[in-house]
């Protein structure tokens, strides 16, 4: 969501901050700003509603220079989208940028107004700035002590970077729920909410952990943990290639990431298929194997696209491994009383590993009687990975488009591999495990074949781009794929779309069917094909226009349209059939002229509940 970048150097940092903000645009935002302390010790703050390019125009009209500064891309939570609510916020000599939510900000605001502070915004961030200034003036503490005293009064999940005009040689960063990473340079150091923002200046990083406070100077970094003990955090060297954050020949990151899926899945499978007979995850040791052996129930918690992947996995766990599986939306899980099944393994799914609701669910689960917890995630240094008992990486590669594509298909690939591993460990049915391993090796090739159907999908996108409502239908493990297809369309084209299990058609949705309600039906050859064919006839008889994704022929009628797909093994069909739906959503949004990578009101990493 919101993005932070800050730097302290011996050179002009303006372009460093601007480039960092440009890299953070993918997270979703509605305004941006920066503040620099110049060589005359003046605070120069520039803020702008809209895209970073609008901010750049303002900056270019002013010659500004400084060696220390902070910048921010804001996704509105407290207060409308306006210049006044845009970060950075200032209280006299204190400058701050902030991600997250301060839950008790209104109480603090009333208190600070009584102390004589004037507010120019509706944000919770300005409350922090005034609180820090009040605390600093109260007893003239050093800035670190001021921050430590102040955060005791803050409730919520947040991260922030603070700069003091009266001591312009250092930045102080605090992590309490939202991610922050320090970038290490030579005679210069940086901090950001995402390493992507800093890849143009460094490959060396330190991830702050929960409760850390970091004092960052151009030639020195001191980190204190939540107990105020000075500590060394592990330095990592990023393996992300700078070129991977460029679109290359593609118009949008989403398009690029759809076409990267065969290679992403190859990377997910790499070095994990032992002699083509068993699954091996380097991330899981013998102790974790015992955890899987003792598992008698699976409870998966996730949000958004990851939740839809979990829904597919429910079918697989129960039909292939004979293990009961429940799936729940993370925000619902944490807010209810529940009964934990015997020997239940708690699994979280996330692309970023920083999703606030999923993290809350993991933390809540640790107070319950689960056998253990496992996360399936794309980001190795993320909070979910660090806080889970064990993890498996999807290895999808960098995903920048807000609408997840390759993260979804690689999550499904890992889940299928995990099922094969559990089957082998439990000695349930070795033939099933071998069949899974044999079949998933065909995935990259099958997806490549589907990607060759682009022109067919473009043609249908043209027909659907002027519709206001679209219905998606699927049965069995294709029902969650229908949900994911509808979600993709809503996210990037803003067309209202709903998904139903095909068998529910006569229980309400059939009332919507007419010539103005297009229906997208997922109908591969499987044991449910005859039932899907019956649904298609019911829709057609009522004048509905049907678009069918299938590897089968259907009786030709004027209102039936076929997107003919290659034959795909039933086991991996859900992973493959989502790809044409991703493309369909993409091309409809493209025709409608939408901002595909940065859809309105949405963010890539949802770090607030």
Coordinates of C-alpha atoms in Angstrom, one line a residue:
X1 CA 0.0 0.0 0.0
X2 CA 1.7 3.3 1.1
X3 CA 5.4 3.4 0.2
X4 CA 8.4 4.9 2.1
X5 CA 11.8 5.8 0.8
X6 CA 14.5 7.8 2.7
X7 CA 18.2 8.4 2.3
X8 CA 21.2 10.0 4.1
X9 CA 24.2 10.5 1.8
X10 CA 27.0 12.8 0.8
X11 CA 25.4 13.6 -2.5
X12 CA 22.1 15.2 -3.6
X13 CA 19.4 12.7 -2.9
X14 CA 16.5 14.2 -4.9
X15 CA 16.8 11.8 -7.8
X16 CA 17.3 8.9 -5.4
X17 CA 14.0 9.7 -3.7
X18 CA 12.2 10.3 -7.0
X19 CA 13.4 7.0 -8.6
X20 CA 12.4 5.2 -5.4
X21 CA 8.9 6.6 -5.5
X22 CA 8.6 5.6 -9.2
X23 CA 9.5 2.0 -8.2
X24 CA 6.9 2.0 -5.5
X25 CA 4.1 3.1 -7.7
X26 CA 3.0 -0.5 -8.2
X27 CA 1.9 -0.8 -4.6
X28 CA -1.1 1.5 -5.2
X29 CA -1.3 5.2 -4.2
X30 CA -3.2 8.4 -4.7
X31 CA -0.7 11.1 -3.8
X32 CA 3.1 11.6 -3.2
X33 CA 5.5 13.9 -1.6
X34 CA 9.0 14.4 -0.3
X35 CA 10.9 16.5 2.2
X36 CA 14.6 17.4 2.1
X37 CA 16.8 19.3 4.6
X38 CA 18.9 21.4 2.3
X39 CA 22.5 22.7 2.9
X40 CA 21.2 25.8 4.6
X41 CA 19.3 23.6 7.0
X42 CA 15.9 24.5 5.6
X43 CA 13.1 22.0 5.3
X44 CA 11.9 21.8 1.7
X45 CA 8.6 19.9 1.3
X46 CA 6.8 19.2 -2.0
X47 CA 3.5 17.3 -2.1
X48 CA 1.1 16.5 -4.9
X49 CA -2.1 14.6 -5.5
X50 CA -2.0 12.1 -8.4
X51 CA 0.9 10.3 -10.0
X52 CA 4.6 10.7 -9.1
X53 CA 5.1 12.4 -12.5
X54 CA 3.0 15.3 -11.4
X55 CA 5.3 15.6 -8.3
X56 CA 8.4 15.4 -10.6
X57 CA 7.1 18.4 -12.6
X58 CA 6.8 20.4 -9.4
X59 CA 10.3 19.4 -8.3
X60 CA 11.8 20.2 -11.7
X61 CA 10.5 23.8 -11.5
X62 CA 12.5 24.2 -8.3
X63 CA 16.2 23.6 -7.9
X64 CA 16.4 21.6 -4.6
X65 CA 19.4 19.8 -3.2
X66 CA 20.1 18.1 0.1
X67 CA 21.9 15.1 1.6
X68 CA 19.1 13.8 3.8
X69 CA 15.4 13.4 3.0
X70 CA 12.2 11.3 3.1
X71 CA 9.6 10.5 0.5
X72 CA 6.2 8.8 0.5
X73 CA 3.5 7.5 -1.8
X74 CA 0.2 7.6 0.0
X75 CA -2.8 5.3 -0.2
X76 CA -5.6 7.2 1.7
X77 CA -6.9 5.8 5.0
X78 CA -7.4 8.7 7.4
X79 CA -8.6 11.7 5.4
X80 CA -9.5 12.3 1.8
X81 CA -7.1 12.5 -1.1
X82 CA -5.7 16.0 -0.8
X83 CA -2.4 17.8 -0.7
X84 CA -2.9 18.6 3.0
X85 CA -3.2 14.9 3.8
X86 CA -0.2 13.9 1.7
X87 CA 3.0 12.9 3.5
X88 CA 5.6 14.0 4.7
X89 CA 4.0 15.7 7.7
X90 CA 5.9 18.3 9.8
X91 CA 5.7 19.5 13.4
X92 CA 8.2 22.4 13.7
X93 CA 11.6 20.6 13.4
X94 CA 10.1 17.0 13.1
X95 CA 9.5 15.5 9.7
X96 CA 7.8 12.1 9.3
X97 CA 6.5 9.6 6.8
X98 CA 4.4 6.7 8.0
X99 CA 2.7 3.5 6.7
X100 CA -0.1 1.8 8.6
X101 CA -2.8 2.9 10.9
X102 CA -2.8 4.4 14.4
X103 CA -6.0 3.2 16.0
X104 CA -6.1 5.7 18.9
X105 CA -5.2 8.7 16.8
X106 CA -8.4 10.6 17.6
X107 CA -7.8 10.4 21.3
X108 CA -4.2 11.7 20.8
X109 CA -5.4 14.4 18.5
X110 CA -7.7 15.8 21.2
X111 CA -4.9 15.7 23.8
X112 CA -2.4 17.5 21.4
X113 CA -5.0 20.2 20.6
X114 CA -5.2 20.9 24.3
X115 CA -1.4 21.3 24.3
X116 CA -1.8 24.0 21.7
X117 CA -0.9 22.1 18.5
X118 CA -2.7 23.1 15.3
X119 CA -3.7 20.4 12.8
X120 CA -3.6 21.0 9.0
X121 CA -4.6 17.5 7.9
X122 CA -7.0 14.7 8.9
X123 CA -4.3 12.1 9.0
X124 CA -3.1 9.9 11.9
X125 CA 0.4 10.7 10.7
X126 CA 0.3 14.4 11.7
X127 CA -0.7 13.2 15.2
X128 CA 2.6 11.2 15.4
X129 CA 4.6 14.3 14.3
X130 CA 3.1 16.5 16.9
X131 CA 3.4 13.8 19.6
X132 CA 7.1 13.5 18.9
X133 CA 7.6 17.2 19.0
X134 CA 5.6 17.5 22.3
X135 CA 7.7 14.6 23.8
X136 CA 10.9 16.2 22.6
X137 CA 10.1 19.6 24.1
X138 CA 8.9 18.1 27.4
X139 CA 12.3 16.9 28.7
X140 CA 14.7 17.5 25.8
X141 CA 15.3 13.8 25.2
X142 CA 17.5 12.7 22.3
X143 CA 15.4 11.7 19.3
X144 CA 15.7 8.0 19.9
X145 CA 14.4 8.3 23.4
X146 CA 11.6 10.7 22.2
X147 CA 10.5 8.0 19.7
X148 CA 10.7 5.2 22.3
X149 CA 8.6 7.2 24.7
X150 CA 6.1 8.2 22.1
X151 CA 5.4 4.8 20.5
X152 CA 4.3 3.5 23.9
X153 CA 1.3 5.8 23.4
X154 CA 0.5 4.5 19.8
X155 CA -1.8 1.5 19.1
X156 CA -1.9 -0.1 15.7
X157 CA 0.4 -1.5 13.0
X158 CA 2.8 0.9 11.5
X159 CA 6.2 1.7 10.3
X160 CA 7.7 5.2 10.1
X161 CA 10.9 7.2 9.3
X162 CA 11.6 10.3 11.3
X163 CA 13.9 13.2 10.5
X164 CA 14.9 16.1 12.7
X165 CA 15.9 19.5 11.3
X166 CA 17.9 20.2 14.5
X167 CA 20.0 17.1 13.9
X168 CA 20.2 16.6 10.1
X169 CA 22.7 13.8 10.0
X170 CA 20.5 10.8 10.7
X171 CA 17.2 9.1 10.1
X172 CA 15.4 7.0 12.6
X173 CA 13.2 4.2 11.4
X174 CA 10.6 2.2 13.5
X175 CA 8.9 -1.0 12.5
X176 CA 5.8 -2.1 14.3
X177 CA 3.8 -4.2 12.0
X178 CA 4.6 -2.9 8.5
X179 CA 7.8 -3.9 6.7
X180 CA 11.0 -1.8 6.4
X181 CA 14.3 -2.6 4.8
X182 CA 17.6 -0.8 5.1
X183 CA 19.7 -0.4 2.0
X184 CA 23.5 -0.3 2.5
X185 CA 25.8 1.8 0.4
X186 CA 29.3 3.3 0.6
X187 CA 29.2 6.5 2.6
X188 CA 25.4 6.4 2.2
X189 CA 22.5 4.4 3.5
X190 CA 18.8 4.2 2.7
X191 CA 15.5 2.9 4.0
X192 CA 12.3 1.8 2.2
X193 CA 9.2 -0.2 2.6
X194 CA 10.3 -2.5 -0.2
X195 CA 13.8 -3.3 -1.6
X196 CA 12.5 -2.7 -5.1
X197 CA 12.6 1.0 -4.3
X198 CA 16.4 0.8 -3.7
X199 CA 17.7 -1.6 -6.3
X200 CA 18.9 1.3 -8.4
X201 CA 21.4 2.2 -5.6
X202 CA 22.2 -1.0 -3.8
X203 CA 21.9 -4.8 -3.7
X204 CA 22.7 -5.1 0.0
X205 CA 19.9 -5.1 2.5
X206 CA 19.0 -5.5 6.2
X207 CA 15.3 -6.3 7.0
X208 CA 14.1 -4.8 10.3
X209 CA 12.2 -7.1 12.5
X210 CA 9.2 -6.4 14.7
X211 CA 9.8 -3.7 17.3
X212 CA 13.2 -2.7 15.8
X213 CA 14.4 0.9 15.9
X214 CA 17.2 1.8 13.5
X215 CA 19.4 4.9 13.6
X216 CA 20.7 5.5 10.1
X217 CA 23.6 7.8 9.3
X218 CA 25.5 7.9 6.0
X219 CA 28.4 5.9 7.5
X220 CA 26.8 4.0 10.4
X221 CA 23.7 2.0 11.3
X222 CA 22.7 1.1 14.8
X223 CA 19.7 -1.2 15.4
X224 CA 17.9 -1.7 18.7
X225 CA 15.3 -4.5 19.2
X226 CA 12.1 -4.1 21.1
X227 CA 13.9 -4.6 24.4
X228 CA 16.2 -1.6 23.6
X229 CA 19.2 -4.0 23.2
X230 CA 21.6 -3.1 20.4
X231 CA 21.6 -5.9 17.9
X232 CA 23.1 -7.0 14.6
X233 CA 20.6 -8.0 11.9
X234 CA 21.6 -10.3 9.0
X235 CA 22.7 -8.6 5.8
X236 CA 21.4 -10.1 2.6
X237 CA 22.3 -9.6 -1.0
X238 CA 19.3 -9.3 -3.3
X239 CA 19.0 -11.8 -6.1
X240 CA 16.4 -9.6 -7.9
X241 CA 17.7 -8.6 -11.3
X242 CA 17.1 -4.9 -12.0
X243 CA 15.9 -5.7 -15.5
X244 CA 13.1 -7.8 -14.0
X245 CA 11.4 -4.7 -12.8
X246 CA 11.2 -3.3 -16.3
X247 CA 8.3 -4.1 -18.7
X248 CA 10.5 -4.9 -21.7
X249 CA 8.4 -5.6 -24.8
X250 CA 5.1 -5.6 -22.8
X251 CA 2.7 -2.8 -22.4
X252 CA 1.9 -3.6 -18.8
X253 CA 3.5 -5.6 -16.0
X254 CA 0.4 -7.7 -15.7
X255 CA 0.8 -8.8 -19.4
X256 CA 4.4 -9.5 -18.8
X257 CA 3.7 -11.6 -15.7
X258 CA 0.9 -13.6 -17.4
X259 CA 3.4 -14.6 -20.1
X260 CA 6.1 -15.4 -17.5
X261 CA 4.0 -18.1 -16.0
X262 CA 5.6 -21.1 -17.8
X263 CA 9.0 -19.9 -16.7
X264 CA 7.9 -19.1 -13.1
X265 CA 6.4 -22.6 -12.8
X266 CA 9.6 -24.1 -14.1
X267 CA 11.5 -22.2 -11.4
X268 CA 9.0 -23.4 -8.8
X269 CA 9.6 -27.0 -9.8
X270 CA 13.4 -26.7 -10.2
X271 CA 15.4 -29.0 -7.9
X272 CA 12.3 -30.1 -6.1
X273 CA 11.5 -33.3 -8.1
X274 CA 13.8 -35.9 -6.8
X275 CA 14.5 -38.6 -9.4
X276 CA 11.0 -37.7 -10.8
X277 CA 9.5 -39.8 -8.0
X278 CA 9.4 -37.7 -4.8
X279 CA 9.1 -34.1 -3.8
X280 CA 11.9 -32.4 -1.9
X281 CA 11.7 -28.9 -0.4
X282 CA 15.0 -27.5 0.8
X283 CA 13.0 -25.4 3.2
X284 CA 11.6 -28.4 5.2
X285 CA 13.9 -30.5 7.4
X286 CA 13.2 -33.9 9.0
X287 CA 11.4 -32.3 11.9
X288 CA 9.0 -30.6 9.5
X289 CA 8.5 -33.9 7.7
X290 CA 7.3 -35.3 11.0
X291 CA 4.9 -32.4 11.3
X292 CA 3.4 -33.3 7.9
X293 CA 3.2 -37.0 8.8
X294 CA 1.2 -36.2 12.0
X295 CA -1.2 -33.9 10.2
X296 CA -4.8 -35.1 10.2
X297 CA -6.5 -31.9 9.2
X298 CA -5.6 -28.8 7.2
X299 CA -6.8 -25.3 7.9
X300 CA -5.8 -22.7 5.2
X301 CA -6.2 -19.0 5.8
X302 CA -5.6 -16.4 3.1
X303 CA -7.0 -13.2 1.4
X304 CA -8.0 -12.4 -2.2
X305 CA -6.4 -14.4 -4.9
X306 CA -4.5 -16.5 -2.4
X307 CA -7.9 -17.4 -0.9
X308 CA -9.0 -18.7 -4.3
X309 CA -5.9 -20.8 -4.6
X310 CA -6.7 -22.2 -1.1
X311 CA -10.2 -23.1 -2.3
X312 CA -8.7 -25.2 -5.1
X313 CA -6.4 -26.9 -2.7
X314 CA -9.3 -27.9 -0.5
X315 CA -10.6 -30.2 -3.3
X316 CA -7.1 -31.6 -3.8
X317 CA -6.3 -32.3 -0.1
X318 CA -9.6 -34.2 0.3
X319 CA -9.7 -36.0 -3.0
X320 CA -6.0 -36.9 -3.4
X321 CA -4.7 -37.2 0.2
X322 CA -7.9 -38.0 2.0
X323 CA -7.2 -35.2 4.5
X324 CA -10.1 -32.9 5.5
X325 CA -9.4 -29.3 4.7
X326 CA -11.1 -26.0 5.8
X327 CA -10.4 -22.7 4.1
X328 CA -11.1 -19.3 5.6
X329 CA -10.7 -15.6 4.8
X330 CA -8.1 -14.2 7.1
X331 CA -10.1 -11.2 8.2
X332 CA -12.9 -13.5 9.3
X333 CA -10.7 -16.0 11.0
X334 CA -9.2 -13.5 13.5
X335 CA -12.5 -12.1 14.6
X336 CA -14.4 -15.2 15.7
X337 CA -14.3 -18.0 18.2
X338 CA -13.4 -21.3 16.6
X339 CA -12.9 -25.0 17.4
X340 CA -9.5 -26.4 16.3
X341 CA -9.6 -29.9 14.8
X342 CA -7.3 -32.6 16.2
X343 CA -3.7 -32.5 14.8
X344 CA -4.6 -29.6 12.5
X345 CA -1.9 -27.9 10.4
X346 CA -2.4 -24.2 10.0
X347 CA -1.4 -22.9 6.5
X348 CA -1.2 -19.3 5.3
X349 CA -0.9 -18.3 1.7
X350 CA 0.4 -14.9 0.6
X351 CA 2.3 -13.4 -2.3
X352 CA 4.0 -10.6 -0.3
X353 CA 4.1 -12.2 3.1
X354 CA 3.0 -8.8 4.6
X355 CA -0.7 -9.0 4.3
X356 CA -2.0 -7.6 7.6
X357 CA -5.0 -9.8 8.0
X358 CA -3.1 -13.0 7.2
X359 CA -0.3 -12.0 9.6
X360 CA -2.9 -11.3 12.3
X361 CA -4.5 -14.7 11.6
X362 CA -1.1 -16.4 12.0
X363 CA -0.4 -14.6 15.3
X364 CA -3.9 -15.5 16.6
X365 CA -3.4 -19.1 15.6
X366 CA -0.4 -19.4 17.8
X367 CA -2.6 -19.1 20.9
X368 CA -4.7 -22.0 19.7
X369 CA -4.1 -25.7 19.7
X370 CA -2.8 -26.2 16.2
X371 CA -0.2 -28.9 15.5
X372 CA 2.0 -26.3 13.8
X373 CA 1.9 -23.7 11.1
X374 CA 3.3 -23.4 7.6
X375 CA 3.3 -20.5 5.1
X376 CA 3.5 -20.7 1.3
X377 CA 4.9 -17.4 0.2
X378 CA 6.8 -15.6 -2.6
X379 CA 9.0 -13.4 -0.5
X380 CA 11.7 -15.0 1.6
X381 CA 12.4 -12.1 3.9
X382 CA 8.8 -11.4 4.7
X383 CA 7.1 -11.3 8.0
X384 CA 5.0 -14.4 7.4
X385 CA 8.1 -16.4 6.5
X386 CA 9.9 -15.2 9.6
X387 CA 7.1 -15.7 12.0
X388 CA 5.9 -19.2 10.7
X389 CA 7.2 -22.5 12.1
X390 CA 8.1 -23.5 8.5
X391 CA 7.7 -22.1 5.0
X392 CA 7.8 -23.1 1.3
X393 CA 8.7 -20.5 -1.3
X394 CA 6.7 -20.3 -4.5
X395 CA 9.7 -18.8 -6.4
X396 CA 7.4 -16.9 -8.8
X397 CA 9.8 -14.1 -9.2
X398 CA 9.0 -10.4 -8.8
X399 CA 5.3 -9.6 -9.3
X400 CA 4.6 -5.9 -9.8
X401 CA 1.1 -5.9 -11.3
X402 CA -1.6 -5.4 -8.5
X403 CA -3.7 -8.2 -10.0
X404 CA -1.8 -11.4 -9.1
X405 CA -1.3 -13.9 -11.9
X406 CA 1.9 -15.9 -11.7
X407 CA 1.7 -15.8 -7.9
X408 CA -1.6 -17.7 -8.2
X409 CA -0.4 -20.4 -10.5
X410 CA 2.8 -21.0 -8.6
X411 CA 0.9 -21.2 -5.3
X412 CA -1.3 -23.9 -6.8
X413 CA 1.8 -25.7 -8.1
X414 CA 3.4 -25.7 -4.6
X415 CA 0.1 -26.8 -3.0
X416 CA -0.1 -29.7 -5.4
X417 CA 3.6 -30.6 -4.7
X418 CA 2.9 -30.4 -1.0
X419 CA 0.0 -32.8 -1.3
X420 CA 2.3 -35.2 -3.2
X421 CA 4.9 -35.0 -0.5
X422 CA 2.3 -35.6 2.3
X423 CA 1.0 -38.6 0.4
X424 CA 4.5 -40.1 0.2
X425 CA 5.3 -39.3 3.8
X426 CA 2.1 -40.9 5.1
X427 CA 2.4 -43.8 2.7
X428 CA -1.2 -43.2 1.6
X429 CA -0.9 -44.1 -2.1
X430 CA 2.4 -43.9 -3.8
X431 CA 0.8 -44.1 -7.3
X432 CA -1.1 -40.9 -6.7
X433 CA 2.1 -39.1 -5.6
X434 CA 3.9 -40.3 -8.7
X435 CA 1.0 -39.3 -10.9
X436 CA 1.0 -35.8 -9.5
X437 CA 4.8 -35.5 -10.1
X438 CA 4.5 -36.7 -13.6
X439 CA 1.6 -34.4 -14.4
X440 CA 2.9 -31.2 -13.0
X441 CA 6.0 -31.5 -15.2
X442 CA 3.6 -30.8 -18.1
X443 CA 2.4 -27.5 -16.7
X444 CA 4.9 -25.1 -18.4
X445 CA 4.2 -26.7 -21.8
X446 CA 0.4 -26.7 -21.4
X447 CA 0.4 -23.0 -20.3
X448 CA 2.6 -22.2 -23.3
X449 CA -0.1 -23.8 -25.5
X450 CA -2.8 -21.8 -23.9
X451 CA -0.9 -18.5 -24.4
X452 CA -1.0 -19.2 -28.2
X453 CA -4.8 -18.7 -28.0
X454 CA -4.4 -15.0 -27.4
X455 CA -6.1 -13.9 -30.6
X456 CA -9.2 -15.9 -29.8
X457 CA -9.4 -14.3 -26.4
X458 CA -8.8 -10.8 -27.8
X459 CA -11.8 -11.4 -30.1
X460 CA -14.1 -12.3 -27.2
X461 CA -12.7 -9.4 -25.1
X462 CA -13.9 -7.1 -27.9
X463 CA -17.5 -8.5 -27.5
X464 CA -17.5 -8.2 -23.7
X465 CA -15.8 -4.9 -23.2
X466 CA -19.0 -2.9 -23.3
X467 CA -20.9 -5.1 -20.8
X468 CA -21.8 -3.9 -17.3
X469 CA -22.2 -7.4 -15.8
X470 CA -20.7 -10.8 -16.5
X471 CA -21.4 -14.1 -14.8
X472 CA -18.7 -16.8 -14.3
X473 CA -19.6 -20.5 -13.8
X474 CA -17.6 -23.5 -12.8
X475 CA -18.0 -26.9 -11.1
X476 CA -15.7 -28.8 -8.6
X477 CA -12.2 -27.5 -8.5
X478 CA -13.0 -25.2 -11.4
X479 CA -15.5 -23.3 -9.2
X480 CA -12.7 -21.4 -7.4
X481 CA -11.2 -20.7 -10.8
X482 CA -14.5 -19.0 -11.9
X483 CA -14.2 -16.9 -8.7
X484 CA -10.7 -15.9 -9.6
X485 CA -11.7 -15.1 -13.2
X486 CA -14.5 -12.8 -11.9
X487 CA -12.1 -11.2 -9.4
X488 CA -9.5 -10.4 -12.1
X489 CA -12.2 -8.8 -14.3
X490 CA -13.5 -6.7 -11.4
X491 CA -10.0 -5.6 -10.3
X492 CA -8.7 -4.2 -13.6
X493 CA -11.7 -3.5 -15.8
X494 CA -14.2 -2.3 -13.1
X495 CA -16.9 -4.5 -14.7
X496 CA -19.2 -6.1 -12.2
X497 CA -18.7 -9.8 -12.2
X498 CA -20.0 -12.7 -10.1
X499 CA -19.0 -16.3 -9.9
X500 CA -21.2 -19.2 -9.0
X501 CA -20.9 -23.0 -8.8
X502 CA -22.7 -24.1 -11.9
X503 CA -25.1 -26.3 -9.9
X504 CA -26.4 -23.1 -8.2
X505 CA -27.6 -21.7 -11.4
X506 CA -31.3 -22.7 -10.8
X507 CA -31.1 -21.4 -7.2
X508 CA -31.2 -17.8 -8.1
X509 CA -28.6 -16.7 -10.8
X510 CA -30.8 -18.0 -13.6
X511 CA -33.1 -15.1 -13.0
X512 CA -30.4 -12.8 -14.3
X513 CA -30.0 -14.5 -17.6
X514 CA -31.0 -12.6 -20.8
X515 CA -29.3 -11.4 -23.9
X516 CA -27.5 -8.6 -21.9
X517 CA -25.9 -11.0 -19.4
X518 CA -22.9 -12.8 -20.8
X519 CA -21.9 -16.0 -19.1
X520 CA -18.4 -17.5 -19.0
X521 CA -18.5 -21.2 -18.4
X522 CA -15.5 -23.3 -17.5
X523 CA -16.2 -26.8 -18.9
X524 CA -13.2 -29.0 -19.4
X525 CA -13.6 -32.7 -20.1
X526 CA -14.0 -34.4 -16.7
X527 CA -16.6 -36.2 -14.7
X528 CA -18.7 -33.1 -14.5
X529 CA -18.8 -32.2 -18.2
X530 CA -22.4 -33.6 -18.8
X531 CA -23.7 -31.5 -15.9
X532 CA -22.0 -28.4 -17.3
X533 CA -23.5 -29.1 -20.8
X534 CA -26.9 -29.2 -19.2
X535 CA -26.3 -25.8 -17.6
X536 CA -25.2 -24.4 -21.0
X537 CA -28.5 -25.5 -22.6
X538 CA -30.5 -23.9 -19.8
X539 CA -28.7 -20.6 -20.4
X540 CA -28.9 -20.8 -24.1
X541 CA -32.7 -21.6 -24.0
X542 CA -33.2 -18.3 -22.1
X543 CA -31.4 -16.2 -24.7
X544 CA -28.1 -15.9 -22.6
X545 CA -24.8 -15.5 -24.5
X546 CA -22.4 -18.2 -23.4
X547 CA -18.6 -18.2 -23.8
X548 CA -17.2 -21.7 -23.0
X549 CA -13.6 -22.5 -22.1
X550 CA -13.2 -26.2 -23.0
X551 CA -11.2 -28.8 -24.8
X552 CA -14.5 -30.3 -26.1
X553 CA -16.9 -29.7 -29.0
X554 CA -20.4 -28.4 -28.3
X555 CA -23.6 -28.3 -30.3
X556 CA -23.4 -25.1 -32.3
X557 CA -26.0 -22.4 -31.6
X558 CA -25.9 -18.7 -32.4
X559 CA -25.5 -17.7 -28.7
X560 CA -22.8 -20.2 -27.9
X561 CA -19.1 -19.3 -28.3
X562 CA -16.2 -21.7 -27.8
X563 CA -12.7 -20.8 -26.7
X564 CA -11.1 -24.1 -27.7
X565 CA -8.2 -25.1 -25.4
X566 CA -5.8 -28.0 -25.7
X567 CA -6.5 -31.1 -23.8
X568 CA -5.2 -30.8 -20.2
X569 CA -5.0 -33.5 -17.6
X570 CA -7.8 -33.1 -15.1
X571 CA -5.3 -32.8 -12.2
X572 CA -3.7 -29.6 -13.4
X573 CA -6.7 -28.2 -15.3
X574 CA -7.5 -25.6 -12.6
X575 CA -4.0 -24.1 -12.9
X576 CA -4.2 -24.0 -16.7
X577 CA -7.8 -22.8 -17.1
X578 CA -7.2 -19.6 -15.0
X579 CA -4.7 -18.4 -17.7
X580 CA -7.3 -17.6 -20.4
X581 CA -9.4 -15.8 -17.8
X582 CA -6.4 -13.7 -16.8
X583 CA -5.9 -12.8 -20.5
X584 CA -9.5 -12.1 -20.9
X585 CA -9.6 -9.6 -18.0
X586 CA -6.4 -8.0 -19.3
X587 CA -7.6 -7.5 -22.9
X588 CA -11.0 -6.2 -21.7
X589 CA -9.3 -3.6 -19.4
X590 CA -6.9 -2.7 -22.3
X591 CA -9.8 -2.0 -24.6
X592 CA -11.5 0.1 -21.9
X593 CA -8.3 2.1 -21.4
X594 CA -7.9 1.3 -17.8
X595 CA -4.7 1.6 -15.7
X596 CA -4.1 -2.1 -15.6
X597 CA -1.1 -2.3 -13.3
X598 CA -2.5 0.2 -10.8
X599 CA -6.3 -0.2 -10.6
X600 CA -8.1 2.4 -8.6
X601 CA -8.4 2.0 -4.9
X602 CA -6.3 -1.1 -4.8
X603 CA -2.8 -1.9 -3.6
X604 CA -0.4 -4.7 -4.2
X605 CA 0.5 -5.4 -0.6
X606 CA -2.4 -4.8 1.8
X607 CA -0.5 -4.0 5.0
X608 CA -3.5 -2.5 6.9
X609 CA -6.6 -4.4 8.1

